[in-house]
mmCIF file of C-alpha atoms in Angstrom:
data_model
loop_
_atom_site.group_PDB
_atom_site.id
_atom_site.type_symbol
_atom_site.label_atom_id
_atom_site.label_comp_id
_atom_site.label_asym_id
_atom_site.label_seq_id
_atom_site.Cartn_x
_atom_site.Cartn_y
_atom_site.Cartn_z
ATOM 1 C CA MET A 725 96.463 29.560 24.753
ATOM 2 C CA PRO A 726 94.501 33.238 25.733
ATOM 3 C CA ILE A 727 95.525 35.925 23.866
ATOM 4 C CA LEU A 728 95.111 39.681 25.294
ATOM 5 C CA CYS A 729 95.399 42.637 23.473
ATOM 6 C CA GLN A 730 98.008 44.598 25.074
ATOM 7 C CA ASN A 731 97.798 47.462 22.308
ATOM 8 C CA CYS A 732 93.820 47.850 21.834
ATOM 9 C CA ASN A 733 92.438 50.702 23.872
ATOM 10 C CA PRO A 734 88.729 50.211 24.050
ATOM 11 C CA LEU A 735 86.921 53.747 23.952
ATOM 12 C CA LEU A 736 83.583 52.067 23.055
ATOM 13 C CA LEU A 737 80.513 53.798 21.852
ATOM 14 C CA GLU A 738 77.198 53.915 23.941
ATOM 15 C CA PRO A 739 75.203 51.155 22.484
ATOM 16 C CA ILE A 740 72.103 52.809 20.427
ATOM 17 C CA PRO A 741 68.888 52.977 22.721
ATOM 18 C CA GLU A 742 66.062 50.375 22.700
ATOM 19 C CA LEU A 743 67.898 48.774 20.251
ATOM 20 C CA ASP A 744 67.830 44.780 20.762
ATOM 21 C CA PHE A 745 68.658 41.476 19.389
ATOM 22 C CA PHE A 746 67.249 38.443 19.765
ATOM 23 C CA LYS A 747 69.351 35.232 18.995
ATOM 24 C CA GLU A 748 66.994 32.614 18.730
ATOM 25 C CA PRO A 749 64.480 34.272 15.758
ATOM 26 C CA HIS A 750 67.529 36.375 14.633
ATOM 27 C CA ARG A 751 65.590 39.348 14.991
ATOM 28 C CA TYR A 752 65.645 43.085 15.924
ATOM 29 C CA ARG A 753 63.210 45.503 17.973
ATOM 30 C CA TRP A 754 63.807 49.188 18.311
ATOM 31 C CA ARG A 755 61.762 50.929 20.081
ATOM 32 C CA GLY A 756 59.330 48.503 21.240
ATOM 33 C CA ASN A 757 58.776 47.546 17.650
ATOM 34 C CA TRP A 758 60.208 44.487 15.734
ATOM 35 C CA ILE A 759 62.586 45.319 12.518
ATOM 36 C CA LEU A 760 60.876 43.421 9.329
ATOM 37 C CA GLU A 761 64.193 42.546 7.819
ATOM 38 C CA SER A 762 68.035 41.908 8.797
ATOM 39 C CA VAL A 763 70.826 43.696 6.629
ATOM 40 C CA CYS A 764 71.756 39.490 5.612
ATOM 41 C CA ASP A 765 67.888 38.923 4.854
ATOM 42 C CA VAL A 766 68.135 41.698 2.146
ATOM 43 C CA LEU A 767 71.278 40.229 0.620
ATOM 44 C CA GLN A 768 70.920 36.634 0.473
ATOM 45 C CA GLU A 769 68.345 37.330 -2.003
ATOM 46 C CA GLU A 770 71.511 38.353 -4.123
ATOM 47 C CA LEU A 771 72.951 34.638 -3.889
ATOM 48 C CA ASN A 772 72.090 32.718 -6.795
ATOM 49 C CA PRO A 773 69.934 28.930 -5.422
ATOM 50 C CA PHE A 774 73.221 27.252 -5.553
ATOM 51 C CA ALA A 775 74.770 28.993 -3.681
ATOM 52 C CA LYS A 776 72.247 28.802 -0.505
ATOM 53 C CA LYS A 777 71.691 25.750 -1.194
ATOM 54 C CA LYS A 778 75.594 25.305 -0.364
ATOM 55 C CA ILE A 779 75.270 27.601 2.922
ATOM 56 C CA GLU A 780 72.757 25.468 4.345
ATOM 57 C CA GLU A 781 74.576 22.339 3.786
ATOM 58 C CA THR A 782 77.725 23.880 5.263
ATOM 59 C CA LYS A 783 76.084 25.236 8.012
ATOM 60 C CA HIS A 784 75.561 22.570 10.990
ATOM 61 C CA GLY A 785 77.879 19.984 12.249
ATOM 62 C CA GLU A 786 80.858 20.328 14.436
ATOM 63 C CA ASP A 787 82.651 21.460 11.400
ATOM 64 C CA GLY A 788 80.128 23.678 9.855
ATOM 65 C CA TRP A 789 80.455 27.286 9.697
ATOM 66 C CA LEU A 790 77.966 28.127 12.399
ATOM 67 C CA VAL A 791 80.043 26.864 15.224
ATOM 68 C CA ARG A 792 83.386 28.369 13.432
ATOM 69 C CA GLY A 793 82.018 31.586 12.879
ATOM 70 C CA GLU A 794 80.612 32.250 16.497
ATOM 71 C CA THR A 795 83.973 30.851 17.844
ATOM 72 C CA ILE A 796 86.278 33.068 15.809
ATOM 73 C CA HIS A 797 83.523 36.215 15.839
ATOM 74 C CA ARG A 798 83.599 35.989 19.504
ATOM 75 C CA SER A 799 87.422 35.788 19.875
ATOM 76 C CA LEU A 800 87.913 39.352 18.144
ATOM 77 C CA ASP A 801 85.127 40.701 20.533
ATOM 78 C CA ARG A 802 86.657 39.698 23.438
ATOM 79 C CA TYR A 803 90.484 40.810 21.739
ATOM 80 C CA LEU A 804 89.356 44.051 21.152
ATOM 81 C CA ARG A 805 87.570 44.723 24.247
ATOM 82 C CA GLY A 806 90.953 43.940 26.102
ATOM 83 C CA GLU A 807 89.636 40.546 28.157
ATOM 84 C CA VAL A 808 90.660 37.092 28.104
ATOM 85 C CA ASP A 809 89.242 34.496 25.739
ATOM 86 C CA MET A 810 89.763 30.693 25.707
ATOM 87 C CA HIS A 811 88.659 28.718 22.772
ATOM 88 C CA ASP A 812 88.979 24.762 20.840
ATOM 89 C CA ASP A 813 92.353 24.558 19.845
ATOM 90 C CA LYS A 814 90.673 22.675 16.709
ATOM 91 C CA TRP A 815 90.623 26.735 15.711
ATOM 92 C CA SER A 816 93.659 28.205 17.002
ATOM 93 C CA ASP A 817 95.108 28.565 13.036
ATOM 94 C CA TRP A 818 92.378 30.367 12.497
ATOM 95 C CA ILE A 819 92.329 32.795 15.747
ATOM 96 C CA ASP A 820 96.544 33.436 15.881
ATOM 97 C CA ALA A 821 96.485 34.309 12.508
ATOM 98 C CA LEU A 822 93.684 36.769 12.756
ATOM 99 C CA LEU A 823 94.959 38.817 16.373
ATOM 100 C CA ASP A 824 98.377 38.688 15.032
ATOM 101 C CA ASN A 825 97.183 40.703 11.987
ATOM 102 C CA GLU A 826 98.489 44.145 12.307
ATOM 103 C CA LEU A 827 95.397 45.159 11.368
ATOM 104 C CA PHE A 828 94.565 45.025 15.123
ATOM 105 C CA LYS A 829 97.810 46.686 16.405
ATOM 106 C CA GLY A 830 97.905 49.788 18.421
ATOM 107 C CA ILE A 831 94.509 50.759 17.355
ATOM 108 C CA GLU A 832 91.614 52.081 19.436
ATOM 109 C CA THR A 833 88.566 49.949 19.790
ATOM 110 C CA LEU A 834 85.360 52.104 19.261
ATOM 111 C CA ALA A 835 82.764 49.101 18.877
ATOM 112 C CA THR A 836 82.073 45.830 18.410
ATOM 113 C CA GLU A 837 79.430 43.401 17.451
ATOM 114 C CA PHE A 838 77.786 46.673 17.437
ATOM 115 C CA ARG A 839 74.082 46.783 16.276
ATOM 116 C CA VAL A 840 72.261 49.624 14.141
ATOM 117 C CA VAL A 841 69.642 50.029 12.810
ATOM 118 C CA ASP A 842 67.669 52.391 9.736
ATOM 119 C CA ARG A 843 66.172 55.380 10.978
ATOM 120 C CA PHE A 844 63.993 55.593 8.009
ATOM 121 C CA ASN A 845 63.484 51.328 6.980
ATOM 122 C CA SER A 846 62.695 48.555 8.604
ATOM 123 C CA VAL A 847 66.322 46.921 8.197
ATOM 124 C CA ALA A 848 69.027 46.352 11.260
ATOM 125 C CA GLY A 849 71.878 44.053 11.296
ATOM 126 C CA SER A 850 75.429 44.263 13.071
ATOM 127 C CA PHE A 851 78.902 44.842 12.553
ATOM 128 C CA ASP A 852 81.841 43.350 13.839
ATOM 129 C CA PHE A 853 84.174 46.252 14.812
ATOM 130 C CA LEU A 854 85.079 49.790 14.374
ATOM 131 C CA ILE A 855 89.008 51.034 14.990
ATOM 132 C CA LYS A 856 91.199 53.863 14.570
ATOM 133 C CA GLN A 857 94.578 53.297 13.948
ATOM 134 C CA LYS A 858 97.223 55.328 15.115
ATOM 135 C CA ASP A 859 97.765 57.255 11.971
ATOM 136 C CA GLY A 860 93.866 58.712 12.717
ATOM 137 C CA MET A 861 91.625 56.625 10.284
ATOM 138 C CA THR A 862 88.599 54.758 11.349
ATOM 139 C CA ILE A 863 87.726 51.639 10.121
ATOM 140 C CA LEU A 864 84.437 49.633 9.879
ATOM 141 C CA GLY A 865 84.628 45.825 9.096
ATOM 142 C CA ASP A 866 82.890 42.635 8.392
ATOM 143 C CA LEU A 867 84.558 39.150 9.155
ATOM 144 C CA LYS A 868 84.551 36.437 7.984
ATOM 145 C CA SER A 869 85.687 33.251 8.460
ATOM 146 C CA VAL A 870 86.713 29.985 5.764
ATOM 147 C CA SER A 871 87.128 26.445 6.058
ATOM 148 C CA SER A 872 90.744 26.330 4.133
ATOM 149 C CA VAL A 873 93.500 28.677 2.419
ATOM 150 C CA LYS A 874 92.540 28.498 -0.893
ATOM 151 C CA ALA A 875 88.449 29.704 0.056
ATOM 152 C CA VAL A 876 90.582 32.909 1.553
ATOM 153 C CA SER A 877 92.468 33.746 -1.773
ATOM 154 C CA SER A 878 88.593 33.078 -3.289
ATOM 155 C CA ARG A 879 86.459 35.254 -0.582
ATOM 156 C CA LYS A 880 84.863 38.108 -2.120
ATOM 157 C CA PRO A 881 84.141 41.630 0.226
ATOM 158 C CA ALA A 882 81.634 42.117 2.162
ATOM 159 C CA THR A 883 80.768 45.475 -0.006
ATOM 160 C CA GLY A 884 77.193 45.687 0.619
ATOM 161 C CA GLN A 885 77.358 44.327 4.389
ATOM 162 C CA CYS A 886 79.785 47.061 5.031
ATOM 163 C CA GLY A 887 77.959 49.953 2.961
ATOM 164 C CA ALA A 888 74.659 48.879 5.065
ATOM 165 C CA TYR A 889 76.120 49.813 8.492
ATOM 166 C CA VAL A 890 78.224 52.299 6.994
ATOM 167 C CA LYS A 891 75.139 54.625 6.126
ATOM 168 C CA MET A 892 73.200 53.068 9.684
ATOM 169 C CA LEU A 893 75.976 54.415 11.828
ATOM 170 C CA GLN A 894 76.485 57.799 10.355
ATOM 171 C CA GLN A 895 72.211 58.190 11.167
ATOM 172 C CA HIS A 896 72.914 57.813 14.707
ATOM 173 C CA TYR A 897 76.345 58.982 14.967
ATOM 174 C CA PRO A 898 76.815 61.354 12.290
ATOM 175 C CA ARG A 899 80.439 62.330 14.282
ATOM 176 C CA ILE A 900 81.703 59.446 13.511
ATOM 177 C CA VAL A 901 83.439 59.660 9.798
ATOM 178 C CA VAL A 902 84.242 56.036 8.782
ATOM 179 C CA SER A 903 87.517 56.294 6.604
ATOM 180 C CA GLN A 904 87.503 53.006 5.042
ATOM 181 C CA CYS A 905 85.969 49.260 4.807
ATOM 182 C CA VAL A 906 87.476 46.076 5.053
ATOM 183 C CA THR A 907 86.613 42.646 5.052
ATOM 184 C CA VAL A 908 88.322 40.391 7.012
ATOM 185 C CA VAL A 909 89.144 36.952 5.462
ATOM 186 C CA SER A 910 90.084 34.219 8.367
ATOM 187 C CA GLY A 911 91.577 30.955 7.340
ATOM 188 C CA PRO A 912 93.549 28.541 9.023
ATOM 189 C CA GLY A 913 96.631 30.322 9.328
ATOM 190 C CA LYS A 914 96.191 33.102 6.603
ATOM 191 C CA VAL A 915 94.048 36.118 7.045
ATOM 192 C CA LYS A 916 93.167 38.865 3.659
ATOM 193 C CA ILE A 917 92.120 42.295 4.354
ATOM 194 C CA ILE A 918 90.043 43.520 1.359
ATOM 195 C CA ARG A 919 89.857 47.134 1.400
ATOM 196 C CA GLU A 920 87.321 49.452 0.521
ATOM 197 C CA GLU A 921 85.831 53.087 0.116
ATOM 198 C CA PRO A 922 82.989 53.630 2.272
ATOM 199 C CA GLN A 923 80.845 55.209 -0.752
ATOM 200 C CA ASP A 924 81.225 52.576 -2.920
ATOM 201 C CA CYS A 925 80.062 50.481 -0.220
ATOM 202 C CA ILE A 926 76.992 52.235 0.335
ATOM 203 C CA ASN A 927 75.967 52.956 -3.274
ATOM 204 C CA ALA A 928 76.293 48.631 -3.020
ATOM 205 C CA TRP A 929 74.207 48.403 -0.441
ATOM 206 C CA GLU A 930 71.713 51.122 -2.178
ATOM 207 C CA GLU A 931 71.487 49.442 -4.828
ATOM 208 C CA ALA A 932 70.936 45.873 -3.244
ATOM 209 C CA TYR A 933 68.228 47.499 -1.105
ATOM 210 C CA GLY A 934 66.182 49.476 -3.959
ATOM 211 C CA ARG A 935 66.265 45.874 -6.230
ATOM 212 C CA HIS A 936 64.491 44.440 -3.045
ATOM 213 C CA LYS A 937 62.394 47.184 -2.127
ATOM 214 C CA ALA A 938 60.977 46.794 -6.020
ATOM 215 C CA LYS A 939 61.010 43.237 -5.928
ATOM 216 C CA TYR A 940 58.249 43.515 -3.371
ATOM 217 C CA ALA A 941 56.838 46.735 -3.757
ATOM 218 C CA ALA A 942 53.684 45.206 -5.704
ATOM 219 C CA PHE A 943 52.556 43.261 -2.188
ATOM 220 C CA ASP A 944 52.828 46.752 -0.309
ATOM 221 C CA PHE A 945 49.350 48.492 -0.162
#
C-alpha cells in the first residue's frame, strides 16, 4: 500500500556543487577529484573482527541487510519528498511503523539522502535526512534497519556518523544550525529514536577520525 506524507513540506537544499557519488565502487568525487575515504570507511575501523565478519555474512540474499536497508531507506526518502512509494510487502512491518512515527509528522524536509564532503580532508558521506519540526528544531538523522524487535532495543546510536555529517554540513551551509541528531532504528513493527547533542556527535567523529589519521600517519610522505 503506497503511503504519502500529507504533512511533509519539502524545502530541499541545493546539492553541494560538483559532489558526485558512484554506487558500484561506493566512491565520491568532488570538483573532479576522487575522495579517498567515506565516513563509513573511517568508522568501520572501530569495529572488532567479529562484528566485521558478522556484517559481511548477513549482507547478501533476499533477506540480507543490504536489500532490507536499501528498501527502507528508499521508502523514507520518497515519503519525505512527498512522493508515492511502492515496496515489497515483506518489508511493510518495518516501513509502516517507521513512516507512522511522530518524528516525521508536521515537518519541513530540508534534505534527504544528502551528500556532504569535508572541505579540508578527503572524506565524504551521505546522511539520511534533515528536517525542521513545528517547534523550530532542525534535526539531522541517520536511519538504521535491524532484523528483529530484539535488535531494535540493542542497536547503538550512529554517534560518530551523525557528527561527521553535522560538521561537513556546517562547512557548506553555515547558516543551518542543527539542533539535535537522531538515530532512527527501524525494526519489524517497532521504531526507536535515539537523540543526541550535535556537539557530542562531532566530538565522537573527531576522535574517531583522529585515531584513523594517526594509524596511517607512518605511511604519509
